[in-house]
Amino acid sequence: TNDRKESTKWIRRGVECKDKIEKLSDLASTWNFQNKLYLLQAEEQFCSRNFGMAETLYDAAISSSKSHKFVNEEALANELAGHFFLETGRRNRSVHYFSQAFEKYNEWGAVAKANTLKEYLDESER
């Protein structure tokens, strides 16, 4: 129905973006695009319900962002991993990722964004 069509549209758009980032990673700069590619792949695997692969790719995106000193993208990868674990019923595990995202957003200077994560941290402690 309409929700399914809308979901399919966004998944198709995500795959197109992932493919473009993959080309940029291969042709232009692995250093600059690797973490982005891992994150898009993680989201794709999450949507496809391949949770084991998604988990591996979220961690790869975080690690790549960290090693290339992309603090903002490390924060985003941690936040999305936190949502992944929350949505897959692993609330306790999500706390680690939301905490890391909170720390990295603050380090980057995005204090207001960091504060939006407090609800997930507070909620996860219940």
PDB file of C-alpha atoms in Angstrom:
ATOM      1  CA  THR A   1       0.000   0.000   0.000  1.00  0.00           C
ATOM      2  CA  ASN A   2       1.164   3.625   0.365  1.00  0.00           C
ATOM      3  CA  ASP A   3       3.498   2.906   3.301  1.00  0.00           C
ATOM      4  CA  ARG A   4       5.071   0.010   1.437  1.00  0.00           C
ATOM      5  CA  LYS A   5       5.528   2.123  -1.728  1.00  0.00           C
ATOM      6  CA  GLU A   6       7.082   4.912   0.309  1.00  0.00           C
ATOM      7  CA  SER A   7       9.401   2.472   2.084  1.00  0.00           C
ATOM      8  CA  THR A   8      10.447   0.893  -1.219  1.00  0.00           C
ATOM      9  CA  LYS A   9      11.141   4.342  -2.668  1.00  0.00           C
ATOM     10  CA  TRP A  10      13.450   5.255   0.223  1.00  0.00           C
ATOM     11  CA  ILE A  11      15.232   1.913   0.189  1.00  0.00           C
ATOM     12  CA  ARG A  12      15.841   2.285  -3.567  1.00  0.00           C
ATOM     13  CA  ARG A  13      17.148   5.808  -3.006  1.00  0.00           C
ATOM     14  CA  GLY A  14      19.448   4.573  -0.237  1.00  0.00           C
ATOM     15  CA  VAL A  15      20.875   1.865  -2.492  1.00  0.00           C
ATOM     16  CA  GLU A  16      21.502   4.448  -5.231  1.00  0.00           C
ATOM     17  CA  CYS A  17      23.348   6.683  -2.765  1.00  0.00           C
ATOM     18  CA  LYS A  18      25.341   3.742  -1.437  1.00  0.00           C
ATOM     19  CA  ASP A  19      26.370   2.799  -4.970  1.00  0.00           C
ATOM     20  CA  LYS A  20      27.563   6.364  -5.649  1.00  0.00           C
ATOM     21  CA  ILE A  21      29.557   6.474  -2.407  1.00  0.00           C
ATOM     22  CA  GLU A  22      31.071   3.092  -3.265  1.00  0.00           C
ATOM     23  CA  LYS A  23      32.276   4.472  -6.615  1.00  0.00           C
ATOM     24  CA  LEU A  24      33.710   7.535  -4.904  1.00  0.00           C
ATOM     25  CA  SER A  25      35.462   5.314  -2.385  1.00  0.00           C
ATOM     26  CA  ASP A  26      36.978   3.208  -5.158  1.00  0.00           C
ATOM     27  CA  LEU A  27      37.856   6.012  -7.586  1.00  0.00           C
ATOM     28  CA  ALA A  28      38.391   9.147  -5.536  1.00  0.00           C
ATOM     29  CA  SER A  29      39.290   8.598  -1.913  1.00  0.00           C
ATOM     30  CA  THR A  30      38.903   5.468   0.168  1.00  0.00           C
ATOM     31  CA  TRP A  31      40.140   7.473   3.133  1.00  0.00           C
ATOM     32  CA  ASN A  32      37.298   9.985   2.834  1.00  0.00           C
ATOM     33  CA  PHE A  33      34.420   7.697   1.844  1.00  0.00           C
ATOM     34  CA  GLN A  34      35.070   4.320   3.483  1.00  0.00           C
ATOM     35  CA  ASN A  35      33.253   5.112   6.736  1.00  0.00           C
ATOM     36  CA  LYS A  36      30.260   6.523   4.838  1.00  0.00           C
ATOM     37  CA  LEU A  37      30.053   3.405   2.696  1.00  0.00           C
ATOM     38  CA  TYR A  38      30.156   1.133   5.747  1.00  0.00           C
ATOM     39  CA  LEU A  39      27.381   3.145   7.393  1.00  0.00           C
ATOM     40  CA  LEU A  40      25.141   3.021   4.315  1.00  0.00           C
ATOM     41  CA  GLN A  41      25.817  -0.716   4.006  1.00  0.00           C
ATOM     42  CA  ALA A  42      24.915  -1.186   7.673  1.00  0.00           C
ATOM     43  CA  GLU A  43      21.622   0.633   7.187  1.00  0.00           C
ATOM     44  CA  GLU A  44      20.895  -1.435   4.078  1.00  0.00           C
ATOM     45  CA  GLN A  45      21.546  -4.675   5.989  1.00  0.00           C
ATOM     46  CA  PHE A  46      19.364  -3.470   8.871  1.00  0.00           C
ATOM     47  CA  CYS A  47      16.499  -2.802   6.435  1.00  0.00           C
ATOM     48  CA  SER A  48      17.040  -6.258   4.912  1.00  0.00           C
ATOM     49  CA  ARG A  49      16.957  -7.810   8.395  1.00  0.00           C
ATOM     50  CA  ASN A  50      20.516  -9.139   8.089  1.00  0.00           C
ATOM     51  CA  PHE A  51      21.257  -8.130  11.657  1.00  0.00           C
ATOM     52  CA  GLY A  52      24.599  -9.885  12.079  1.00  0.00           C
ATOM     53  CA  MET A  53      26.060  -8.189   9.016  1.00  0.00           C
ATOM     54  CA  ALA A  54      24.513  -4.854  10.016  1.00  0.00           C
ATOM     55  CA  GLU A  55      26.172  -5.053  13.432  1.00  0.00           C
ATOM     56  CA  THR A  56      29.568  -5.760  11.829  1.00  0.00           C
ATOM     57  CA  LEU A  57      29.160  -2.853   9.411  1.00  0.00           C
ATOM     58  CA  TYR A  58      28.092  -0.359  12.109  1.00  0.00           C
ATOM     59  CA  ASP A  59      31.239  -1.227  14.038  1.00  0.00           C
ATOM     60  CA  ALA A  60      33.324  -0.901  10.857  1.00  0.00           C
ATOM     61  CA  ALA A  61      31.816   2.548  10.180  1.00  0.00           C
ATOM     62  CA  ILE A  62      32.604   3.646  13.740  1.00  0.00           C
ATOM     63  CA  SER A  63      36.142   2.303  13.563  1.00  0.00           C
ATOM     64  CA  SER A  64      36.821   3.889  10.163  1.00  0.00           C
ATOM     65  CA  SER A  65      35.397   7.247  11.282  1.00  0.00           C
ATOM     66  CA  LYS A  66      37.532   7.123  14.409  1.00  0.00           C
ATOM     67  CA  SER A  67      40.753   6.189  12.619  1.00  0.00           C
ATOM     68  CA  HIS A  68      40.235   8.979  10.064  1.00  0.00           C
ATOM     69  CA  LYS A  69      39.292  11.461  12.811  1.00  0.00           C
ATOM     70  CA  PHE A  70      35.796  12.223  11.482  1.00  0.00           C
ATOM     71  CA  VAL A  71      34.316  12.979  14.909  1.00  0.00           C
ATOM     72  CA  ASN A  72      30.926  14.046  13.540  1.00  0.00           C
ATOM     73  CA  GLU A  73      30.595  10.887  11.460  1.00  0.00           C
ATOM     74  CA  GLU A  74      31.744   8.739  14.365  1.00  0.00           C
ATOM     75  CA  ALA A  75      28.948  10.320  16.392  1.00  0.00           C
ATOM     76  CA  LEU A  76      26.389   9.610  13.660  1.00  0.00           C
ATOM     77  CA  ALA A  77      27.511   5.991  13.231  1.00  0.00           C
ATOM     78  CA  ASN A  78      27.251   5.438  16.988  1.00  0.00           C
ATOM     79  CA  GLU A  79      23.800   7.027  17.080  1.00  0.00           C
ATOM     80  CA  LEU A  80      22.493   4.883  14.231  1.00  0.00           C
ATOM     81  CA  ALA A  81      24.015   1.770  15.815  1.00  0.00           C
ATOM     82  CA  GLY A  82      22.225   2.717  19.042  1.00  0.00           C
ATOM     83  CA  HIS A  83      18.905   2.879  17.181  1.00  0.00           C
ATOM     84  CA  PHE A  84      19.710  -0.453  15.514  1.00  0.00           C
ATOM     85  CA  PHE A  85      20.261  -2.180  18.852  1.00  0.00           C
ATOM     86  CA  LEU A  86      17.183  -0.542  20.361  1.00  0.00           C
ATOM     87  CA  GLU A  87      15.000  -1.592  17.413  1.00  0.00           C
ATOM     88  CA  THR A  88      16.314  -5.161  17.523  1.00  0.00           C
ATOM     89  CA  GLY A  89      15.449  -5.557  21.199  1.00  0.00           C
ATOM     90  CA  ARG A  90      18.915  -5.066  22.647  1.00  0.00           C
ATOM     91  CA  ARG A  91      18.273  -2.009  24.765  1.00  0.00           C
ATOM     92  CA  ASN A  92      21.222  -2.650  27.104  1.00  0.00           C
ATOM     93  CA  ARG A  93      23.630  -2.782  24.174  1.00  0.00           C
ATOM     94  CA  SER A  94      22.184   0.426  22.698  1.00  0.00           C
ATOM     95  CA  VAL A  95      23.270   2.371  25.792  1.00  0.00           C
ATOM     96  CA  HIS A  96      26.948   1.991  24.886  1.00  0.00           C
ATOM     97  CA  TYR A  97      26.395   3.365  21.382  1.00  0.00           C
ATOM     98  CA  PHE A  98      24.135   6.226  22.467  1.00  0.00           C
ATOM     99  CA  SER A  99      26.686   7.139  25.162  1.00  0.00           C
ATOM    100  CA  GLN A 100      29.479   7.204  22.589  1.00  0.00           C
ATOM    101  CA  ALA A 101      27.338   9.285  20.233  1.00  0.00           C
ATOM    102  CA  PHE A 102      26.554  11.708  23.063  1.00  0.00           C
ATOM    103  CA  GLU A 103      30.272  12.057  23.836  1.00  0.00           C
ATOM    104  CA  LYS A 104      31.307  12.510  20.202  1.00  0.00           C
ATOM    105  CA  TYR A 105      28.571  15.045  19.385  1.00  0.00           C
ATOM    106  CA  ASN A 106      29.722  17.066  22.408  1.00  0.00           C
ATOM    107  CA  GLU A 107      33.365  16.745  21.333  1.00  0.00           C
ATOM    108  CA  TRP A 108      32.361  18.055  17.896  1.00  0.00           C
ATOM    109  CA  GLY A 109      30.510  20.951  19.514  1.00  0.00           C
ATOM    110  CA  ALA A 110      26.999  19.801  18.610  1.00  0.00           C
ATOM    111  CA  VAL A 111      25.697  20.144  22.163  1.00  0.00           C
ATOM    112  CA  ALA A 112      22.030  20.505  21.186  1.00  0.00           C
ATOM    113  CA  LYS A 113      22.242  17.349  19.076  1.00  0.00           C
ATOM    114  CA  ALA A 114      23.972  15.516  21.913  1.00  0.00           C
ATOM    115  CA  ASN A 115      21.174  16.542  24.263  1.00  0.00           C
ATOM    116  CA  THR A 116      18.575  14.914  21.995  1.00  0.00           C
ATOM    117  CA  LEU A 117      20.181  11.587  22.878  1.00  0.00           C
ATOM    118  CA  LYS A 118      19.595  12.024  26.598  1.00  0.00           C
ATOM    119  CA  GLU A 119      16.080  10.637  26.242  1.00  0.00           C
ATOM    120  CA  TYR A 120      17.507   7.370  24.870  1.00  0.00           C
ATOM    121  CA  LEU A 121      20.079   7.199  27.634  1.00  0.00           C
ATOM    122  CA  ASP A 122      17.502   8.001  30.320  1.00  0.00           C
ATOM    123  CA  GLU A 123      14.946   5.635  28.755  1.00  0.00           C
ATOM    124  CA  SER A 124      17.472   2.814  28.469  1.00  0.00           C
ATOM    125  CA  GLU A 125      18.230   2.976  32.187  1.00  0.00           C
ATOM    126  CA  ARG A 126      14.674   1.988  33.063  1.00  0.00           C
TER     127      ARG A 126
END
